[in-house]
Structures are given as structure tokens and as C-alpha cells.
Amino acid sequence: MESIKFQHHFKQIWACYLSAEQTQASMGLNDEQIQMQRIATEFAQKEFLPYMAEWDEKEYFAKETMQKAAQLGFGAIYVSEKYGGTGLTRLDSSIIFEALSRGCVSTTAYMSIHNMCAWMIEQFGSEEQKQHWIPSLASMEKFASYCLTEPGSGSDAASLATTARCDGDFYILNGSKAFISGGGDTDLYVIMVRTGSPGPKGISCILVEKDTPGLSFGKKEKKVGWNSQPTRAVILEDCKVPVSNRLGEEGQGFNIAMQGLNGGRINIASCSLGAAQASLELAANHLKVRKQFNKPLAEFQHNQFKLAQMATNLVASRLLVRKAASSLQQNLPDAVSLCSMAKLFATDQCFDIVNQALQMHGGYGYLKDYAVQQYLRDIRVHQILEGTNEIMQLIVSRDILQN
Amino acid sequence: MAMRVLVGCKRVIDYAVKIRVKPDKTGVVTEGVKHSLNPFDEIAVEEAVRLKEKKLASEVIAVSCGPPPCQETLRTALAMGVDRGIHVEIGGKDYETLQPIHVSKILAKLAQEEKVDLIILGKQAIDDDANQTAQMTAAVLDWPQGVFASKIEKMDGTLKIQREVDGGVEYVEAKLPAVISSDLRLNEPRYATLPNIMKAKKKQIAKKSISDLGVDITPRVEVLTVEDPPVREAGAKVESVEELLTKLKDLGRI
């Protein structure tokens, strides 16, 4: 590790990690879930946390470390064991992503996207596709990317313009996708394309392997956060893909994409929770240690009340995320709405929590030697991707007004 | 002949927790505090599981003595690959006064009941730092011991044990059955995997009571008080070596 300063500060997070206060995150969990949480926490502490700053600074995509995580079963957490997944629930996944996020939000968030892709293949793929892809995704021997957004269609995802024209046993793909996490460094691209009429019903989902002729990538984007994952445009120019690579039926693609995102939203929200929990603990610790006007900052009521608000909002966020996870697991009618609410609420609240935690650090909070700024930069995008928080409001209000 | 192995798993306060003394000075605060498997015991479990993977051990049994939360500790061992667990339930005052001398008798009894060939224990627990249980267990059973083991090799009917001692490294050969205590460099414990945590659910944890085993756990030691170490005093700066020597003489240190 380059900087000794990083090490010193991250040791501070290490100590916070295992304080009694952490029981908040394990409340209401059964024995197995507590064990899983512990494994994920220890793994993140040892394998992610010491490198979190370096990966951010060097923009390093930590494939080997993620493969180590996959060996523990973190590569396809909610995919069934039949195909090589770990066969756990959405709630288990939320707990795991929250715990891993404490070590590195960006790497964990990529892993959650990878997990989402593996699930989509399990849910909608043919037997052959499942047997072919899932084992190597579960072990993270191969990495996956989810490609929906385009330069011309973000929130208005159903208006996407990448086309797939049928030509015998192949589709010919033309178009481009934007902001693709892992783009250029991953092996399998789950791409939403237009095979039919305008609107959602004309969209299909197709799997494209890297090195397919006609598949190329834009420049690596320079981002505020999520730097341990490369983000690139995915460009398709007369890219020939076998029809057997299509996931599900023609016209089913939009549905596949949205169903993937329901789970993805819980995962992203869970990542925000982990960052907020870590930041809250760091802030509380800093307040105890830092003195001004002859007393520790922790003795000022303003700070005490602020901490109370932060903790309350964090617990509320966590409960909503976990409830949404359980709902999705059971396929309840309120699942989609709850997932949107959870993503909306948790990502907003957690950003505020981390932001306030940074403020509590004073000038130190602004230095890259301290982790809070990285948690902040990394989770800022959670309010934007996998459906903006504005779209989340659209989904929830539509649900209310239609019923 | 594959060995039957017994491993000790003590539930201790987690190494990273800041220890606080109870206001009544009868002990340290344990309620609501994070506990885990003693790190040296984790190394012992890892070694036993590796022996099983090398087909040198046929069955690995983990034992923990204490209140019901000890079952969590056993589950950690099960998730690492141990076959089954035994929870010797001891609570309240009995648990507070439980000492290595008692535990060694419990382990000895279980080793005989389970017809064990090898006992692997952590060299010491991070709460009491006693470093006694392995030695005492060997004595009760009249078995050879290899403590502070940093490497174990199975030979024909014996174990070749590399030990880290003050003077360096020592090798001993112990005839089976034997008792070993694990030192830090014996191995690096694996993470339990999620699938193993789920599999561990189906593994058995048997419950035993002290009366089942017929071991006497009457306290041998009475704790009078537990106090924080004295607060570190300020030091003093001196200008020269002569001044240092004078100061030390004045303080009666030399």
C-alpha cells in the first residue's frame, strides 16, 4: 500500500467495524443470516477495505479479489444451486451486499450487477443457456454487464434504439449503449435491443460475448466515484449474434430488464446502507476524539441530535430495504412498488447520512486520506442509476393512482 | 488408519472489541458485546479440517463449553468443515469460575467417550491467556503433547510436530493418541463459504451436561476484584545520560 495515512485511517474503520453498535445491522436476522453477514463483513474487512482507496485512485477493476469472493458464494447469490448459484434469498443478498459495501462500495456494486445478470439468465434462459453460462458466472470466471441505457434513452428506457435485425440464424445488432458498468473488461453483455415495433413490446434481450466481431467499446469514462469499475459505451456495428443467444422470447426483453432491475434496486440500496453504516460509525468515533472549545465534539447537543437523526434514518432505510427484499422473494403484489420505494428512500437518506458524516469530520472529511469522502462519492450515483429516484417516484405514484 | 479428531472451540470476546471493566469490578462487560471463536481455536479447526481433506482424519468433532451462545461458535466451526459439534452446557456462576483444569477434564472425558486419536486445541484463549488446557488435558489422559505447533506431519502411528519455542524451532515426535496446541503460524484459517454455512445447518450439535460427564467443576479459584490497569503516568524528559541515571537511582529503580 502506498500511503501509510490510508492504513492508519482504515485501521480506524476496522475498529469501528466490530463495535457493539454494529448489532443494528444484525437485528431481526436468524442464525444463518448472522453467520453470512459475519463472513461477508470479515471478507470485506480483509480483502476490500485495505485496498478501497487504492482501487479508487488507480481505477483498478479487482477481478481476482472478486473471484475470491465468488469462491465463498458471492458470485450468484440468489441463483439456484441447481446451476451453480448459492440458492439464497433476496434478503440474504441484501445483507451480504450491505456488509461487503463497507469494504468497497464500488466493487460491491459491480458484483451486484453481475449477480443481477446471472439471475436474469436463470430466470429467462433456456436450459442450454443456463448450463452454458451460469456456472462460469457464479465462479466469476466470467464477468457480466447489463446494457439497457443508451445516449438517447435513459429514463425513457422503452424508447431504446439499438436494433437487432433477424438474418437467418443470426441477429445483426446496430446501435450503442451508454454508461455500461464493466464495459470493455467483462466477458458477457446482456443487451436490450429492438427486434420489433416501437415501445416496450418490441424489445428483446440478447447475450453478446466479448470479442464478437462488431462489438467495440468507447473510452473509459472518468467518474466522480465507482472508480474501481470501468464504465464505457458499448458499440454495436453490424454485430452478428446467433439467435440462440436471445434470452426469452422476442418482445420479452423489456420485461426481463425490468424484473432484473427490481432486484438490482434492492442491491444498490443495500450498498448505500453499508456505506452509511460505516460513515455513521466513523463520524461517531471522530466526535468522541476531536475536541474543540475544551470538550469533545460528542458533547455538543447539536452533534448528538444529528447523530440520532442519522441513525434513525439509517434504521428506517434498512427496514424498508429488507421488507422490499422479502416481498420480492415472495413475489407479492406490492413488490415492484416496495423495491422502488426502498431504492428511492434508502439511496437518498444514506447519501444525506454520509454527507453529514463528512461534515462532522470537519476539514478532515474533505481529505482523501479519510474514507468518508469515498463513501460519499461512491454512493452519489445510487440516486441516479438502475432507475433515477425521479423514476422511482413515477413508479410509486402510478401504482397509487392506478389502484 | 485415519484419525478421529477432537477440536476445542472457546467462545471469547472478539479481539477487536474495546474491553471495559464492570462498575462492580467483578469482571469485564460481556453482555451485548461481540464474541467470536478464539483465533487460536480457529487455527486448530482449520488444521483438523485440512487433515480430513488429506484423508488423514476420518471425523472431526468440535467441542465448546459454556452457555447457549456457544452453539454459534460451534456453527462457525461446522461451517469451516467440522463434521459435528458437542455443546457442554455450563451457565451462570459455574461458567464464571470455569478454569482450564475443569475444561481439561471435560475434554479428556469426551475424548475417551468418542474414542478420539488426536486432540487439537488453541494454544491459549485470548481472554485469559492461560495456555494450560492442552497441557492439562494431555496430563489427565496421560497422552504425549506437542504444544505451540507450527507444523504437523503424520508419520506411521506417530506425529512429527514442529514447535516454536523461545530458542527457535524444535521437532518432537509423539505417538498417537496425542494432544496438540496450535500456534499462530500453523495455518491461515479459511473463510466459511455461504454454501457451507447452509450445509452446516444440517450438521448435528449434541448437548451434554456436566452431570452427564461426571466431571467436578467446583471452583478452585476465587476472583477478588477485576480492575483496569493503572492509567499511564506522564513521563519526564532528561537532558543527559547522567541525569537519567541519577533520576533512576532516586526512584529506586537501580
Coordinates of C-alpha atoms in Angstrom, one line a residue, chain B residues 5-229:
Chain B
V5 CA -10.0 -35.7 15.9
L6 CA -11.4 -33.5 18.6
V7 CA -11.1 -29.7 18.5
G8 CA -11.7 -27.2 21.3
C9 CA -13.7 -24.1 20.4
K10 CA -13.9 -21.5 23.0
R11 CA -16.3 -18.6 22.7
V12 CA -14.4 -15.4 23.6
I13 CA -14.9 -11.7 23.4
D14 CA -13.9 -10.6 19.8
Y15 CA -10.3 -9.5 19.5
A16 CA -11.2 -6.0 18.2
V17 CA -13.6 -5.1 20.9
K18 CA -12.6 -2.5 23.5
I19 CA -12.8 -4.3 26.8
R20 CA -14.5 -2.5 29.7
V21 CA -14.4 -3.5 33.4
K22 CA -17.8 -3.8 35.0
P23 CA -18.6 -1.0 37.5
D24 CA -18.9 -3.5 40.3
K25 CA -15.3 -4.8 39.5
T26 CA -16.4 -8.4 39.4
G27 CA -15.3 -8.9 35.8
V28 CA -15.5 -7.4 32.3
V29 CA -18.6 -6.4 30.4
T30 CA -19.8 -9.3 28.3
E31 CA -23.4 -8.5 27.7
G32 CA -24.2 -7.2 24.3
V33 CA -20.5 -7.4 23.4
K34 CA -19.4 -9.2 20.2
H35 CA -18.0 -12.6 20.8
S36 CA -16.2 -15.0 18.4
L37 CA -14.4 -18.2 18.1
N38 CA -11.0 -17.9 19.8
P39 CA -8.5 -17.2 17.0
F40 CA -6.1 -20.0 18.0
D41 CA -9.0 -22.4 18.1
E42 CA -9.9 -21.3 14.6
I43 CA -6.4 -22.3 13.6
A44 CA -7.0 -25.6 15.3
V45 CA -10.2 -26.2 13.5
E46 CA -8.5 -25.3 10.2
E47 CA -5.8 -27.8 10.8
A48 CA -8.3 -30.6 11.7
V49 CA -10.3 -29.8 8.5
R50 CA -7.1 -29.9 6.4
L51 CA -6.3 -33.3 7.9
K52 CA -9.7 -34.5 6.9
E53 CA -9.2 -33.2 3.4
K54 CA -5.9 -35.1 3.2
K55 CA -7.8 -38.2 4.3
L56 CA -5.7 -38.4 7.4
A57 CA -8.7 -37.7 9.6
S58 CA -12.0 -39.6 9.3
E59 CA -14.1 -37.4 11.6
V60 CA -13.7 -34.0 13.2
I61 CA -15.7 -33.2 16.3
A62 CA -15.8 -29.7 17.8
V63 CA -16.4 -29.1 21.5
S64 CA -17.5 -25.9 23.2
C65 CA -18.2 -25.4 27.0
G66 CA -20.4 -22.7 28.2
P67 CA -23.8 -21.0 27.9
P68 CA -26.2 -21.5 24.9
P69 CA -24.5 -18.9 22.6
C70 CA -21.6 -21.4 22.4
Q71 CA -23.7 -23.1 19.8
E72 CA -23.0 -20.1 17.4
T73 CA -19.3 -20.8 18.0
L74 CA -19.8 -24.4 17.1
R75 CA -21.7 -23.4 13.9
T76 CA -18.7 -21.4 12.8
A77 CA -16.6 -24.5 13.2
L78 CA -19.2 -26.6 11.4
A79 CA -19.3 -24.1 8.5
M80 CA -15.5 -24.5 8.2
G81 CA -15.9 -28.2 7.7
V82 CA -16.1 -29.9 11.1
D83 CA -18.5 -32.9 11.0
R84 CA -20.4 -32.4 14.2
G85 CA -20.4 -30.5 17.4
I86 CA -20.8 -31.1 21.1
H87 CA -22.0 -28.3 23.4
V88 CA -21.3 -28.9 27.0
E89 CA -23.8 -26.6 28.6
I90 CA -22.4 -24.7 31.6
G91 CA -24.0 -21.5 32.7
G92 CA -24.1 -18.8 35.4
K93 CA -21.7 -18.9 38.3
D94 CA -20.3 -22.3 37.2
Y95 CA -19.2 -20.7 33.9
E96 CA -17.7 -17.7 35.6
T97 CA -15.5 -20.0 37.7
L98 CA -14.7 -22.5 35.0
Q99 CA -10.9 -22.9 34.7
P100 CA -8.6 -24.8 32.4
I101 CA -8.3 -27.6 35.0
H102 CA -12.0 -28.3 34.7
V103 CA -12.1 -28.0 30.9
S104 CA -9.2 -30.4 30.5
K105 CA -11.1 -33.0 32.5
I106 CA -14.2 -32.4 30.3
L107 CA -12.2 -32.7 27.1
A108 CA -10.5 -35.8 28.4
K109 CA -13.8 -37.5 29.2
L110 CA -15.2 -36.6 25.8
A111 CA -12.0 -37.8 24.1
Q112 CA -12.4 -41.2 25.7
E113 CA -16.1 -41.4 25.0
E114 CA -15.6 -40.5 21.4
K115 CA -12.5 -42.7 21.0
V116 CA -10.5 -39.9 19.7
D117 CA -6.9 -40.2 18.4
L118 CA -5.9 -36.6 18.3
I119 CA -7.0 -33.5 20.2
I120 CA -6.1 -30.1 18.7
L121 CA -6.6 -27.1 20.9
G122 CA -5.7 -23.4 20.5
K123 CA -2.5 -22.7 22.4
Q124 CA -4.3 -20.1 24.6
A125 CA -7.5 -18.2 24.8
I126 CA -7.4 -14.5 24.1
D127 CA -9.4 -13.7 27.2
D128 CA -7.4 -15.4 29.9
D129 CA -4.2 -16.2 28.0
A130 CA -3.9 -19.2 30.3
N131 CA -2.0 -21.6 27.9
Q132 CA -2.9 -24.5 30.2
T133 CA -5.8 -26.5 28.8
A134 CA -3.8 -28.5 26.2
Q135 CA -1.1 -29.4 28.7
M136 CA -3.5 -30.4 31.4
T137 CA -5.7 -32.4 29.0
A138 CA -2.6 -34.4 28.0
A139 CA -1.7 -35.0 31.6
V140 CA -5.2 -36.2 32.5
L141 CA -5.2 -38.6 29.6
D142 CA -1.5 -39.5 30.0
W143 CA -1.0 -38.7 26.3
P144 CA 2.0 -37.1 24.7
Q145 CA 1.7 -33.4 23.9
G146 CA 3.1 -31.1 21.2
V147 CA 2.2 -27.5 22.1
F148 CA 2.9 -24.3 20.1
A149 CA 2.7 -26.4 17.0
S150 CA 3.6 -24.6 13.8
K151 CA 3.5 -27.7 11.6
I152 CA 2.1 -31.2 12.0
E153 CA 3.1 -34.2 9.9
K154 CA 1.6 -37.6 10.1
M155 CA 4.1 -40.4 10.2
D156 CA 3.4 -44.1 10.8
G157 CA 1.5 -44.2 14.1
T158 CA 3.1 -41.0 15.2
L159 CA 3.0 -37.3 14.6
K160 CA 6.0 -35.2 13.8
I161 CA 5.4 -31.8 15.3
Q162 CA 7.3 -28.6 14.7
R163 CA 7.2 -26.3 17.7
E164 CA 8.1 -22.7 18.0
V165 CA 10.0 -22.3 21.3
D166 CA 11.9 -19.5 22.8
G167 CA 15.2 -20.7 21.4
G168 CA 13.9 -21.3 17.9
V169 CA 12.3 -24.3 16.3
E170 CA 12.1 -27.7 17.9
Y171 CA 10.8 -31.0 16.5
V172 CA 9.1 -33.6 18.6
E173 CA 7.7 -36.9 17.6
A174 CA 4.6 -38.0 19.5
K175 CA 2.9 -41.4 19.5
L176 CA -0.8 -41.3 18.9
P177 CA -3.1 -40.6 20.6
A178 CA -1.8 -37.2 21.3
V179 CA -2.7 -33.6 22.2
I180 CA -1.5 -30.7 20.1
S181 CA -2.0 -26.9 20.7
S182 CA -1.9 -24.7 17.7
D183 CA 0.3 -21.6 17.3
L184 CA -0.2 -18.7 15.1
R185 CA 1.8 -19.9 12.1
L186 CA 0.3 -23.4 11.9
N187 CA -2.0 -22.3 9.1
E188 CA -4.3 -19.5 7.9
P189 CA -7.9 -20.3 8.5
R190 CA -10.3 -20.4 5.6
Y191 CA -13.4 -18.2 5.3
A192 CA -16.6 -20.3 5.7
T193 CA -18.4 -20.2 2.3
L194 CA -22.1 -19.5 2.0
P195 CA -22.9 -23.0 0.8
N196 CA -21.0 -24.4 3.8
I197 CA -23.0 -22.2 6.2
M198 CA -26.2 -23.7 4.7
K199 CA -24.8 -27.2 4.9
A200 CA -23.7 -26.7 8.5
K201 CA -27.4 -26.2 9.3
K202 CA -27.9 -29.9 8.8
K203 CA -24.9 -30.9 10.9
Q204 CA -25.6 -32.1 14.4
I205 CA -24.8 -30.4 17.7
A206 CA -25.2 -32.7 20.6
K207 CA -25.9 -31.3 24.1
K208 CA -24.2 -32.6 27.2
S209 CA -24.4 -31.5 30.8
I210 CA -21.7 -31.7 33.4
S211 CA -23.6 -34.4 35.2
D212 CA -23.6 -36.5 32.0
L213 CA -19.9 -36.4 32.0
G214 CA -19.3 -36.8 35.7
V215 CA -16.7 -34.1 35.9
D216 CA -16.2 -32.0 39.1
I217 CA -16.2 -28.3 38.3
T218 CA -16.1 -27.0 41.8
P219 CA -14.3 -23.6 41.6
R220 CA -10.6 -23.7 42.5
V221 CA -10.1 -20.0 42.2
E222 CA -11.9 -17.1 43.6
V223 CA -11.8 -13.8 41.8
L224 CA -11.4 -10.9 44.3
T225 CA -11.6 -7.9 42.0
V226 CA -11.0 -7.0 38.4
E227 CA -9.6 -3.6 37.7
D228 CA -8.3 -1.5 34.8
P229 CA -4.5 -1.3 34.6

